């Protein structure tokens, strides 16, 4: 019989690949964070590189280490597999990953309790605080509609008997979200100058009516045109009315 030759080709096999997946819900922390859950390859080596978009694979920078990011941004994580001997390479593909802005840590301001009219400016709230942001305040006209101007870092004050609507918000630092405005309602009440008006033991000093209380014999009650007038003569009254 005639001798002959048969040519047989054994092609390279394909590696078994488990693709990497994007790490979900990443937010800015200030430190490096892995961008993908590591993929794997049997009969090949998985490598990664960061690209500039999701269409054009990088031409350099490939490494086996999982890429990391440390800023609020969108990242294009490319991966490929270099096949072992007798195994094919696997073409590059891209996973898009986002690190979102972080959220400031906020301690809200609280209303100052039991405020009464004094005639002078009084802080309306205990100062709040914000980490990775700046707390700002503004006085509004109601508890529903946030002011559109007048925001400042100083704690608002009031000097009249009234209800005040103290709004606050947080302007986030770079890589951090802003915190939406919220309102604290504060009231400065009527002090009545802090005295009862009685009709006994009337004396007149400097044109002011001085009343000695029969209910509380050691209490001096003064009818004055203003609180400041009383403060000026307080020490004198303590010696005259006994």
mmCIF file of C-alpha atoms in Angstrom:
data_model
loop_
_atom_site.group_PDB
_atom_site.id
_atom_site.type_symbol
_atom_site.label_atom_id
_atom_site.label_comp_id
_atom_site.label_asym_id
_atom_site.label_seq_id
_atom_site.Cartn_x
_atom_site.Cartn_y
_atom_site.Cartn_z
ATOM 1 C CA UNK A 1 0.000 0.000 0.000
ATOM 2 C CA UNK A 2 1.062 3.580 -0.534
ATOM 3 C CA UNK A 3 2.486 5.428 2.485
ATOM 4 C CA UNK A 4 0.944 8.807 3.401
ATOM 5 C CA UNK A 5 1.028 11.616 5.946
ATOM 6 C CA UNK A 6 -1.792 13.100 7.962
ATOM 7 C CA UNK A 7 -1.291 16.529 9.540
ATOM 8 C CA UNK A 8 -3.089 17.067 12.837
ATOM 9 C CA UNK A 9 -3.275 20.384 14.719
ATOM 10 C CA UNK A 10 -4.133 20.652 18.385
ATOM 11 C CA UNK A 11 -5.279 24.208 19.098
ATOM 12 C CA UNK A 12 -4.622 26.036 22.319
ATOM 13 C CA UNK A 13 -7.359 25.698 24.906
ATOM 14 C CA UNK A 14 -9.096 28.626 26.576
ATOM 15 C CA UNK A 15 -8.502 29.401 30.258
ATOM 16 C CA UNK A 16 -11.453 29.222 32.608
ATOM 17 C CA UNK A 17 -12.173 32.781 33.725
ATOM 18 C CA UNK A 18 -14.264 34.234 36.553
ATOM 19 C CA UNK A 19 -14.471 37.971 35.751
ATOM 20 C CA UNK A 20 -13.946 40.580 38.488
ATOM 21 C CA UNK A 21 -17.009 42.493 39.680
ATOM 22 C CA UNK A 22 -17.319 46.107 40.794
ATOM 23 C CA UNK A 23 -17.351 46.730 44.539
ATOM 24 C CA UNK A 24 -20.804 48.192 45.228
ATOM 25 C CA UNK A 25 -21.720 51.343 47.144
ATOM 26 C CA UNK A 26 -18.230 52.778 47.493
ATOM 27 C CA UNK A 27 -18.077 56.210 49.111
ATOM 28 C CA UNK A 28 -15.152 58.479 49.782
ATOM 29 C CA UNK A 29 -13.226 57.707 52.983
ATOM 30 C CA UNK A 30 -9.909 59.451 52.344
ATOM 31 C CA UNK A 31 -8.070 56.132 51.982
ATOM 32 C CA UNK A 32 -7.399 53.657 49.194
ATOM 33 C CA UNK A 33 -10.228 51.229 48.455
ATOM 34 C CA UNK A 34 -10.231 48.151 46.254
ATOM 35 C CA UNK A 35 -12.347 48.879 43.188
ATOM 36 C CA UNK A 36 -13.244 45.314 42.194
ATOM 37 C CA UNK A 37 -13.720 41.930 43.760
ATOM 38 C CA UNK A 38 -10.792 39.909 42.472
ATOM 39 C CA UNK A 39 -11.503 37.680 39.497
ATOM 40 C CA UNK A 40 -9.701 34.412 38.796
ATOM 41 C CA UNK A 41 -8.315 32.362 35.920
ATOM 42 C CA UNK A 42 -7.508 28.677 35.642
ATOM 43 C CA UNK A 43 -4.602 28.023 33.283
ATOM 44 C CA UNK A 44 -3.874 31.705 32.977
ATOM 45 C CA UNK A 45 -2.928 34.825 34.937
ATOM 46 C CA UNK A 46 -5.404 37.651 35.442
ATOM 47 C CA UNK A 47 -4.009 41.155 35.181
ATOM 48 C CA UNK A 48 -5.503 44.610 35.740
ATOM 49 C CA UNK A 49 -4.926 48.187 34.644
ATOM 50 C CA UNK A 50 -6.773 51.487 35.092
ATOM 51 C CA UNK A 51 -7.940 53.105 31.883
ATOM 52 C CA UNK A 52 -9.283 56.491 30.897
ATOM 53 C CA UNK A 53 -12.567 55.229 29.447
ATOM 54 C CA UNK A 54 -14.574 52.051 28.904
ATOM 55 C CA UNK A 55 -13.684 51.663 25.197
ATOM 56 C CA UNK A 56 -9.906 51.783 24.883
ATOM 57 C CA UNK A 57 -7.828 49.250 26.766
ATOM 58 C CA UNK A 58 -4.631 50.571 28.389
ATOM 59 C CA UNK A 59 -1.376 49.783 26.626
ATOM 60 C CA UNK A 60 0.675 49.735 29.830
ATOM 61 C CA UNK A 61 0.382 49.462 33.596
ATOM 62 C CA UNK A 62 -0.914 45.889 33.698
ATOM 63 C CA UNK A 63 -0.427 44.110 37.025
ATOM 64 C CA UNK A 64 -1.871 41.240 39.052
ATOM 65 C CA UNK A 65 -2.804 43.566 41.956
ATOM 66 C CA UNK A 66 -6.415 44.724 42.221
ATOM 67 C CA UNK A 67 -6.574 48.487 41.433
ATOM 68 C CA UNK A 68 -7.551 50.927 44.157
ATOM 69 C CA UNK A 69 -8.994 54.442 44.242
ATOM 70 C CA UNK A 70 -9.025 57.150 46.909
ATOM 71 C CA UNK A 71 -11.039 59.999 45.392
ATOM 72 C CA UNK A 72 -14.639 60.572 44.439
ATOM 73 C CA UNK A 73 -14.572 59.571 40.761
ATOM 74 C CA UNK A 74 -15.554 57.042 38.097
ATOM 75 C CA UNK A 75 -12.871 54.426 37.460
ATOM 76 C CA UNK A 76 -12.391 52.173 34.414
ATOM 77 C CA UNK A 77 -10.883 48.924 35.643
ATOM 78 C CA UNK A 78 -9.615 46.832 32.763
ATOM 79 C CA UNK A 79 -8.713 43.165 33.108
ATOM 80 C CA UNK A 80 -7.290 40.477 30.838
ATOM 81 C CA UNK A 81 -5.903 36.954 31.139
ATOM 82 C CA UNK A 82 -2.500 35.881 29.884
ATOM 83 C CA UNK A 83 -2.840 32.190 29.079
ATOM 84 C CA UNK A 84 -0.362 29.598 30.275
ATOM 85 C CA UNK A 85 1.558 27.411 27.809
ATOM 86 C CA UNK A 86 -0.934 25.781 25.422
ATOM 87 C CA UNK A 87 -3.690 28.209 26.526
ATOM 88 C CA UNK A 88 -5.018 31.284 24.779
ATOM 89 C CA UNK A 89 -4.898 34.799 26.103
ATOM 90 C CA UNK A 90 -8.252 36.400 26.990
ATOM 91 C CA UNK A 91 -8.834 39.838 25.483
ATOM 92 C CA UNK A 92 -9.147 42.866 27.782
ATOM 93 C CA UNK A 93 -12.563 43.857 29.121
ATOM 94 C CA UNK A 94 -13.693 46.725 31.348
ATOM 95 C CA UNK A 95 -15.562 47.089 34.648
ATOM 96 C CA UNK A 96 -16.789 50.611 35.497
ATOM 97 C CA UNK A 97 -16.644 51.500 39.194
ATOM 98 C CA UNK A 98 -17.723 54.640 41.041
ATOM 99 C CA UNK A 99 -16.588 56.048 44.362
ATOM 100 C CA UNK A 100 -19.301 58.440 45.486
ATOM 101 C CA UNK A 101 -19.061 61.398 47.831
ATOM 102 C CA UNK A 102 -18.904 60.646 51.538
ATOM 103 C CA UNK A 103 -21.390 61.952 54.083
ATOM 104 C CA UNK A 104 -20.295 64.405 56.790
ATOM 105 C CA UNK A 105 -20.826 63.418 60.411
ATOM 106 C CA UNK A 106 -23.309 65.921 61.849
ATOM 107 C CA UNK A 107 -24.322 66.816 65.396
ATOM 108 C CA UNK A 108 -27.444 69.000 64.986
ATOM 109 C CA UNK A 109 -27.856 72.212 66.980
ATOM 110 C CA UNK A 110 -30.450 72.217 69.764
ATOM 111 C CA UNK A 111 -32.760 74.989 70.938
ATOM 112 C CA UNK A 112 -31.658 76.919 74.017
ATOM 113 C CA UNK A 113 -34.342 76.156 76.608
ATOM 114 C CA UNK A 114 -36.323 78.586 78.745
ATOM 115 C CA UNK A 115 -35.266 81.783 77.034
ATOM 116 C CA UNK A 116 -36.961 84.940 78.326
ATOM 117 C CA UNK A 117 -36.683 88.516 77.190
ATOM 118 C CA UNK A 118 -33.702 90.410 78.637
ATOM 119 C CA UNK A 119 -33.381 93.316 76.236
ATOM 120 C CA UNK A 120 -30.093 91.999 74.853
ATOM 121 C CA UNK A 121 -29.056 89.531 72.169
ATOM 122 C CA UNK A 122 -29.239 85.871 73.190
ATOM 123 C CA UNK A 123 -27.953 82.815 71.341
ATOM 124 C CA UNK A 124 -30.958 80.851 70.116
ATOM 125 C CA UNK A 125 -29.331 77.431 69.753
ATOM 126 C CA UNK A 126 -26.501 75.409 71.192
ATOM 127 C CA UNK A 127 -23.951 75.215 68.403
ATOM 128 C CA UNK A 128 -23.973 72.045 66.321
ATOM 129 C CA UNK A 129 -20.938 70.547 64.611
ATOM 130 C CA UNK A 130 -19.924 68.799 61.411
ATOM 131 C CA UNK A 131 -16.940 66.626 60.567
ATOM 132 C CA UNK A 132 -15.879 66.940 56.915
ATOM 133 C CA UNK A 133 -18.225 69.859 56.372
ATOM 134 C CA UNK A 134 -19.091 73.373 57.571
ATOM 135 C CA UNK A 135 -22.279 74.049 59.521
ATOM 136 C CA UNK A 136 -24.117 77.228 58.606
ATOM 137 C CA UNK A 137 -27.178 78.980 60.036
ATOM 138 C CA UNK A 138 -29.867 81.373 58.871
ATOM 139 C CA UNK A 139 -33.071 82.748 60.368
ATOM 140 C CA UNK A 140 -36.198 81.895 58.404
ATOM 141 C CA UNK A 141 -39.790 83.048 58.430
ATOM 142 C CA UNK A 142 -41.311 79.636 59.117
ATOM 143 C CA UNK A 143 -40.364 76.012 59.774
ATOM 144 C CA UNK A 144 -41.229 74.838 56.250
ATOM 145 C CA UNK A 145 -39.292 76.978 53.803
ATOM 146 C CA UNK A 146 -35.509 77.202 54.117
ATOM 147 C CA UNK A 147 -33.981 80.669 53.628
ATOM 148 C CA UNK A 148 -32.352 81.365 50.275
ATOM 149 C CA UNK A 149 -29.810 83.832 51.692
ATOM 150 C CA UNK A 150 -28.211 84.990 54.914
ATOM 151 C CA UNK A 151 -26.359 81.768 55.688
ATOM 152 C CA UNK A 152 -23.413 82.144 58.064
ATOM 153 C CA UNK A 153 -21.329 80.088 60.494
ATOM 154 C CA UNK A 154 -22.309 82.309 63.456
ATOM 155 C CA UNK A 155 -25.054 81.073 65.781
ATOM 156 C CA UNK A 156 -28.155 83.291 65.316
ATOM 157 C CA UNK A 157 -29.297 85.520 68.157
ATOM 158 C CA UNK A 158 -32.581 87.137 69.118
ATOM 159 C CA UNK A 159 -33.414 90.104 71.346
ATOM 160 C CA UNK A 160 -37.204 90.279 71.252
ATOM 161 C CA UNK A 161 -40.030 88.195 72.652
ATOM 162 C CA UNK A 162 -40.859 86.045 69.626
ATOM 163 C CA UNK A 163 -40.703 82.640 67.977
ATOM 164 C CA UNK A 164 -37.590 82.139 65.848
ATOM 165 C CA UNK A 165 -36.993 79.640 63.055
ATOM 166 C CA UNK A 166 -33.315 78.749 63.122
ATOM 167 C CA UNK A 167 -32.304 76.879 59.990
ATOM 168 C CA UNK A 168 -29.052 75.000 59.670
ATOM 169 C CA UNK A 169 -27.283 73.092 56.900
ATOM 170 C CA UNK A 170 -23.853 71.604 56.206
ATOM 171 C CA UNK A 171 -21.702 72.487 53.207
ATOM 172 C CA UNK A 172 -19.678 69.344 52.546
ATOM 173 C CA UNK A 173 -15.923 69.513 52.068
ATOM 174 C CA UNK A 174 -14.323 68.290 48.829
ATOM 175 C CA UNK A 175 -15.450 64.690 48.197
ATOM 176 C CA UNK A 176 -18.304 65.031 50.724
ATOM 177 C CA UNK A 177 -22.022 65.614 50.210
ATOM 178 C CA UNK A 178 -23.885 68.669 51.436
ATOM 179 C CA UNK A 179 -26.496 68.111 54.152
ATOM 180 C CA UNK A 180 -29.929 69.566 53.385
ATOM 181 C CA UNK A 181 -31.302 72.396 55.544
ATOM 182 C CA UNK A 182 -33.354 71.588 58.641
ATOM 183 C CA UNK A 183 -35.099 73.824 61.172
ATOM 184 C CA UNK A 184 -35.033 74.277 64.942
ATOM 185 C CA UNK A 185 -37.881 76.346 66.427
ATOM 186 C CA UNK A 186 -36.912 78.545 69.387
ATOM 187 C CA UNK A 187 -38.988 80.865 71.561
ATOM 188 C CA UNK A 188 -37.989 83.863 73.653
ATOM 189 C CA UNK A 189 -40.771 84.346 76.191
ATOM 190 C CA UNK A 190 -42.090 87.402 78.043
ATOM 191 C CA UNK A 191 -40.233 87.869 81.326
ATOM 192 C CA UNK A 192 -42.544 90.575 82.776
ATOM 193 C CA UNK A 193 -39.197 91.974 83.991
ATOM 194 C CA UNK A 194 -39.220 89.036 86.381
ATOM 195 C CA UNK A 195 -41.566 90.695 88.898
ATOM 196 C CA UNK A 196 -45.126 90.594 90.213
ATOM 197 C CA UNK A 197 -47.032 93.873 90.460
ATOM 198 C CA UNK A 198 -48.485 94.251 93.962
ATOM 199 C CA UNK A 199 -50.361 97.153 95.518
ATOM 200 C CA UNK A 200 -48.847 97.350 98.979
ATOM 201 C CA UNK A 201 -45.950 99.132 100.618
ATOM 202 C CA UNK A 202 -45.502 101.688 97.809
ATOM 203 C CA UNK A 203 -42.450 103.941 97.931
ATOM 204 C CA UNK A 204 -41.193 106.280 95.254
ATOM 205 C CA UNK A 205 -37.473 106.544 94.452
ATOM 206 C CA UNK A 206 -36.040 108.361 91.452
ATOM 207 C CA UNK A 207 -39.548 108.579 90.062
ATOM 208 C CA UNK A 208 -39.988 104.763 90.151
ATOM 209 C CA UNK A 209 -42.654 102.945 92.146
ATOM 210 C CA UNK A 210 -41.168 100.491 94.651
ATOM 211 C CA UNK A 211 -43.524 97.827 96.083
ATOM 212 C CA UNK A 212 -42.941 95.698 99.185
ATOM 213 C CA UNK A 213 -44.557 92.288 98.814
ATOM 214 C CA UNK A 214 -46.810 91.140 101.642
ATOM 215 C CA UNK A 215 -46.879 87.621 100.239
ATOM 216 C CA UNK A 216 -43.075 87.386 100.205
ATOM 217 C CA UNK A 217 -41.952 90.047 102.711
ATOM 218 C CA UNK A 218 -38.304 89.918 101.655
ATOM 219 C CA UNK A 219 -39.117 90.345 97.963
ATOM 220 C CA UNK A 220 -38.851 93.775 96.405
ATOM 221 C CA UNK A 221 -41.102 94.341 93.384
ATOM 222 C CA UNK A 222 -40.295 97.238 91.084
ATOM 223 C CA UNK A 223 -42.472 98.855 88.438
ATOM 224 C CA UNK A 224 -39.900 100.130 85.958
ATOM 225 C CA UNK A 225 -40.068 101.423 82.395
ATOM 226 C CA UNK A 226 -37.309 99.008 81.340
ATOM 227 C CA UNK A 227 -35.148 96.270 82.728
ATOM 228 C CA UNK A 228 -32.042 98.403 82.333
ATOM 229 C CA UNK A 229 -33.568 100.983 84.690
ATOM 230 C CA UNK A 230 -33.992 98.331 87.333
ATOM 231 C CA UNK A 231 -30.439 97.056 86.980
ATOM 232 C CA UNK A 232 -29.070 100.561 87.563
ATOM 233 C CA UNK A 233 -30.864 101.025 90.886
ATOM 234 C CA UNK A 234 -30.917 97.421 92.099
ATOM 235 C CA UNK A 235 -28.242 97.833 94.797
ATOM 236 C CA UNK A 236 -29.866 101.039 96.026
ATOM 237 C CA UNK A 237 -33.251 99.341 96.375
ATOM 238 C CA UNK A 238 -31.837 96.546 98.486
ATOM 239 C CA UNK A 239 -30.840 99.066 101.164
ATOM 240 C CA UNK A 240 -33.915 101.342 100.999
ATOM 241 C CA UNK A 241 -36.730 98.802 100.958
ATOM 242 C CA UNK A 242 -36.560 96.535 103.986
#
